[in-house]
mmCIF file of C-alpha atoms and ligand atoms in Angstrom:
data_model
loop_
_atom_site.group_PDB
_atom_site.id
_atom_site.type_symbol
_atom_site.label_atom_id
_atom_site.label_comp_id
_atom_site.label_asym_id
_atom_site.label_seq_id
_atom_site.Cartn_x
_atom_site.Cartn_y
_atom_site.Cartn_z
ATOM 1 C CA UNK A 1 0.164 6.512 -14.541
ATOM 2 C CA UNK A 2 -0.431 4.680 -11.242
ATOM 3 C CA UNK A 3 -3.970 4.736 -9.861
ATOM 4 C CA UNK A 4 -2.814 6.439 -6.704
ATOM 5 C CA UNK A 5 -1.351 9.293 -8.798
ATOM 6 C CA UNK A 6 -4.243 9.755 -11.176
ATOM 7 C CA UNK A 7 -6.749 9.791 -8.356
ATOM 8 C CA UNK A 8 -4.704 11.682 -5.776
ATOM 9 C CA UNK A 9 -7.627 14.064 -5.135
ATOM 10 C CA UNK A 10 -9.943 11.191 -4.297
ATOM 11 C CA UNK A 11 -7.575 9.849 -1.633
ATOM 12 C CA UNK A 12 -7.100 13.353 -0.252
ATOM 13 C CA UNK A 13 -10.900 13.744 -0.132
ATOM 14 C CA UNK A 14 -11.167 10.499 1.785
ATOM 15 C CA UNK A 15 -8.580 11.940 4.220
ATOM 16 C CA UNK A 16 -6.119 9.295 3.104
ATOM 17 C CA UNK A 17 -7.839 6.654 5.178
ATOM 18 C CA UNK A 18 -5.420 3.929 4.024
ATOM 19 C CA UNK A 19 -2.409 5.897 5.205
ATOM 20 C CA UNK A 20 -3.923 6.160 8.683
ATOM 21 C CA UNK A 21 -4.630 2.444 8.931
ATOM 22 C CA UNK A 22 -1.179 0.969 8.374
ATOM 23 C CA UNK A 23 2.289 1.754 7.120
ATOM 24 C CA UNK A 24 3.316 -0.559 4.337
ATOM 25 C CA UNK A 25 6.107 -3.132 4.422
ATOM 26 C CA UNK A 26 8.754 -2.252 1.793
ATOM 27 C CA UNK A 27 11.721 -3.764 0.028
ATOM 28 C CA UNK A 28 15.373 -2.834 0.667
ATOM 29 C CA UNK A 29 15.481 -1.008 -2.688
ATOM 30 C CA UNK A 30 12.405 1.034 -1.827
ATOM 31 C CA UNK A 31 13.983 1.976 1.506
ATOM 32 C CA UNK A 32 17.158 2.955 -0.322
ATOM 33 C CA UNK A 33 15.238 5.068 -2.883
ATOM 34 C CA UNK A 34 13.347 6.950 -0.135
ATOM 35 C CA UNK A 35 16.535 7.715 1.795
ATOM 36 C CA UNK A 36 18.404 8.630 -1.403
ATOM 37 C CA UNK A 37 15.674 11.132 -2.238
ATOM 38 C CA UNK A 38 16.453 12.841 1.094
ATOM 39 C CA UNK A 39 13.505 11.784 3.232
ATOM 40 C CA UNK A 40 13.681 10.878 6.935
ATOM 41 C CA UNK A 41 14.482 7.313 8.009
ATOM 42 C CA UNK A 42 11.369 5.771 9.597
ATOM 43 C CA UNK A 43 12.326 2.162 8.935
ATOM 44 C CA UNK A 44 12.729 -0.874 10.978
ATOM 45 C CA UNK A 45 14.043 -4.226 9.652
ATOM 46 C CA UNK A 46 11.636 -7.176 9.767
ATOM 47 C CA UNK A 47 13.656 -9.826 7.951
ATOM 48 C CA UNK A 48 16.417 -9.686 5.357
ATOM 49 C CA UNK A 49 15.158 -7.544 2.506
ATOM 50 C CA UNK A 50 11.870 -6.526 4.180
ATOM 51 C CA UNK A 51 11.425 -3.354 6.201
ATOM 52 C CA UNK A 52 8.447 -1.758 7.903
ATOM 53 C CA UNK A 53 7.715 1.930 8.009
ATOM 54 C CA UNK A 54 7.169 2.740 11.707
ATOM 55 C CA UNK A 55 3.732 4.275 12.256
ATOM 56 C CA UNK A 56 3.347 7.374 14.377
ATOM 57 C CA UNK A 57 1.755 6.979 17.813
ATOM 58 C CA UNK A 58 -1.633 7.803 16.270
ATOM 59 C CA UNK A 59 -1.262 4.965 13.775
ATOM 60 C CA UNK A 60 -0.630 7.178 10.765
ATOM 61 C CA UNK A 61 2.166 6.622 8.295
ATOM 62 C CA UNK A 62 4.967 9.046 9.219
ATOM 63 C CA UNK A 63 5.019 10.313 5.614
ATOM 64 C CA UNK A 64 1.367 11.368 5.675
ATOM 65 C CA UNK A 65 1.173 15.165 5.651
ATOM 66 C CA UNK A 66 -1.409 17.304 7.393
ATOM 67 C CA UNK A 67 -3.170 17.972 4.076
ATOM 68 C CA UNK A 68 -3.507 14.172 3.605
ATOM 69 C CA UNK A 69 -0.948 14.099 0.833
ATOM 70 C CA UNK A 70 2.082 11.820 0.805
ATOM 71 C CA UNK A 71 5.414 13.431 1.547
ATOM 72 C CA UNK A 72 7.290 10.768 -0.450
ATOM 73 C CA UNK A 73 4.817 10.573 -3.304
ATOM 74 C CA UNK A 74 7.431 10.452 -6.097
ATOM 75 C CA UNK A 75 9.266 7.537 -4.413
ATOM 76 C CA UNK A 76 6.399 5.906 -2.537
ATOM 77 C CA UNK A 77 6.496 2.089 -2.235
ATOM 78 C CA UNK A 78 4.798 -0.016 -4.942
ATOM 79 C CA UNK A 79 2.206 -1.176 -2.417
ATOM 80 C CA UNK A 80 1.065 2.425 -2.059
ATOM 81 C CA UNK A 81 1.141 2.985 -5.815
ATOM 82 C CA UNK A 82 -1.157 0.073 -6.598
ATOM 83 C CA UNK A 83 -3.616 0.719 -3.721
ATOM 84 C CA UNK A 84 -6.592 0.059 -3.625
ATOM 85 C CA UNK A 85 -5.557 -2.987 -5.698
ATOM 86 C CA UNK A 86 -3.899 -5.152 -3.114
ATOM 87 C CA UNK A 87 -1.778 -8.301 -3.441
ATOM 88 C CA UNK A 88 -3.185 -11.034 -1.282
ATOM 89 C CA UNK A 89 -1.576 -14.104 0.281
ATOM 90 C CA UNK A 90 -3.771 -16.747 1.768
ATOM 91 C CA UNK A 91 -3.555 -20.537 2.062
ATOM 92 C CA UNK A 92 -0.102 -20.454 0.400
ATOM 93 C CA UNK A 93 -1.568 -18.748 -2.700
ATOM 94 C CA UNK A 94 -1.150 -15.290 -4.141
ATOM 95 C CA UNK A 95 -4.137 -13.408 -5.385
ATOM 96 C CA UNK A 96 -5.500 -9.894 -5.713
ATOM 97 C CA UNK A 97 -8.272 -8.024 -3.939
ATOM 98 C CA UNK A 98 -9.670 -4.566 -4.469
ATOM 99 C CA UNK A 99 -11.156 -2.663 -1.559
ATOM 100 C CA UNK A 100 -14.445 -1.020 -2.399
ATOM 101 C CA UNK A 101 -13.519 2.526 -1.466
ATOM 102 C CA UNK A 102 -14.337 5.840 -3.214
ATOM 103 C CA UNK A 103 -11.703 4.946 -5.838
ATOM 104 C CA UNK A 104 -13.226 1.608 -6.761
ATOM 105 C CA UNK A 105 -15.900 2.824 -9.189
ATOM 106 C CA UNK A 106 -13.422 5.087 -10.968
ATOM 107 C CA UNK A 107 -11.010 2.375 -12.059
ATOM 108 C CA UNK A 108 -11.446 1.193 -15.658
ATOM 109 C CA UNK A 109 -10.995 -2.478 -16.576
ATOM 110 C CA UNK A 110 -7.838 -1.646 -18.460
ATOM 111 C CA UNK A 111 -6.399 0.330 -15.595
ATOM 112 C CA UNK A 112 -7.294 -2.464 -13.184
ATOM 113 C CA UNK A 113 -5.482 -5.041 -15.382
ATOM 114 C CA UNK A 114 -2.351 -2.891 -15.603
ATOM 115 C CA UNK A 115 -2.338 -2.228 -11.888
ATOM 116 C CA UNK A 116 -3.003 -5.866 -11.105
ATOM 117 C CA UNK A 117 0.160 -6.767 -13.057
ATOM 118 C CA UNK A 118 2.150 -4.315 -11.006
ATOM 119 C CA UNK A 119 0.658 -5.697 -7.760
ATOM 120 C CA UNK A 120 1.504 -9.260 -8.832
ATOM 121 C CA UNK A 121 5.138 -8.299 -9.194
ATOM 122 C CA UNK A 122 5.479 -7.181 -5.571
ATOM 123 C CA UNK A 123 7.925 -9.604 -3.964
ATOM 124 C CA UNK A 124 6.277 -12.436 -2.026
ATOM 125 C CA UNK A 125 7.945 -11.681 1.366
ATOM 126 C CA UNK A 126 6.345 -8.214 1.235
ATOM 127 C CA UNK A 127 2.879 -9.687 0.497
ATOM 128 C CA UNK A 128 3.378 -12.376 3.168
ATOM 129 C CA UNK A 129 4.210 -9.780 5.707
ATOM 130 C CA UNK A 130 1.215 -7.698 4.739
ATOM 131 C CA UNK A 131 -1.204 -10.578 5.315
ATOM 132 C CA UNK A 132 0.406 -13.220 7.501
ATOM 133 C CA UNK A 133 2.552 -11.333 9.913
ATOM 134 C CA UNK A 134 0.714 -8.051 10.270
ATOM 135 C CA UNK A 135 -2.444 -8.463 12.294
ATOM 136 C CA UNK A 136 -3.102 -4.765 11.583
ATOM 137 C CA UNK A 137 -3.952 -5.535 7.955
ATOM 138 C CA UNK A 138 -6.469 -8.214 8.867
ATOM 139 C CA UNK A 139 -8.117 -6.256 11.663
ATOM 140 C CA UNK A 140 -8.243 -2.770 10.280
ATOM 141 C CA UNK A 141 -9.427 -3.670 6.787
ATOM 142 C CA UNK A 142 -12.302 -5.780 8.048
ATOM 143 C CA UNK A 143 -14.562 -2.839 7.544
ATOM 144 C CA UNK A 144 -14.025 -2.779 3.786
ATOM 145 C CA UNK A 145 -15.906 -4.904 1.378
ATOM 146 C CA UNK A 146 -13.545 -6.828 -0.869
ATOM 147 C CA UNK A 147 -13.697 -7.854 -4.499
ATOM 148 C CA UNK A 148 -11.450 -10.911 -5.047
ATOM 149 C CA UNK A 149 -9.713 -11.853 -8.309
HETATM 150 S S1 LIG B 1 -7.388 4.061 -1.680
HETATM 151 FE FE1 LIG B 1 -9.547 4.434 -1.216
HETATM 152 S S2 LIG B 1 -9.783 4.116 1.014
HETATM 153 FE FE2 LIG B 1 -7.586 4.390 0.534
HETATM 154 S S3 LIG B 1 -7.235 6.600 0.842
HETATM 155 FE FE3 LIG B 1 -7.649 6.290 -1.331
HETATM 156 S S4 LIG B 1 -9.870 6.608 -1.576
HETATM 157 FE FE4 LIG B 1 -9.457 6.321 0.621
HETATM 158 S S1 LIG B 2 4.113 6.142 2.075
HETATM 159 FE FE1 LIG B 2 2.678 7.773 1.459
HETATM 160 S S2 LIG B 2 1.046 6.675 0.340
HETATM 161 FE FE2 LIG B 2 2.218 5.147 1.501
HETATM 162 S S3 LIG B 2 1.113 4.900 3.453
HETATM 163 FE FE3 LIG B 2 2.682 6.477 3.773
HETATM 164 S S4 LIG B 2 1.679 8.436 3.351
HETATM 165 FE FE4 LIG B 2 0.442 6.807 2.497
#
């Protein structure tokens, strides 16, 4: 079970901070799956195969509900499923970081390894967009302490 699902209550208790900081870039298939499941189209194309979810005016992800749960939980993008394990792209190299949030101490080594594998499978253009193109990611996550792997 993905971390984000097992610890849903923790993210809700933290008022889903991540979902108020940025909306994740997603693949074409993820966009297709969200639309096929009947949810609203909040997408904008970045490059072929990579889409952004347009944030609301207040910066929140449009799928974040008032009770801090995710409207598209069952079809949420992989980036959201693996959070707070985050694929990193820096100096032309892929890596992994974990943000030290309320979830951090709850993740077992086994769970981390499984989630890391999932995060490493996220297509490179998505990861590049997250780190290289989106200044939001760099700026807004400065306040977290990172663990690098
Ligand atoms: S991953 Fe961590 S920082 Fe993000 S919403 Fe969940 S508990 Fe909060
Ligand atoms: S899709 Fe769901 S989990 Fe992902 S940022 Fe939006 S509200 Fe949060």
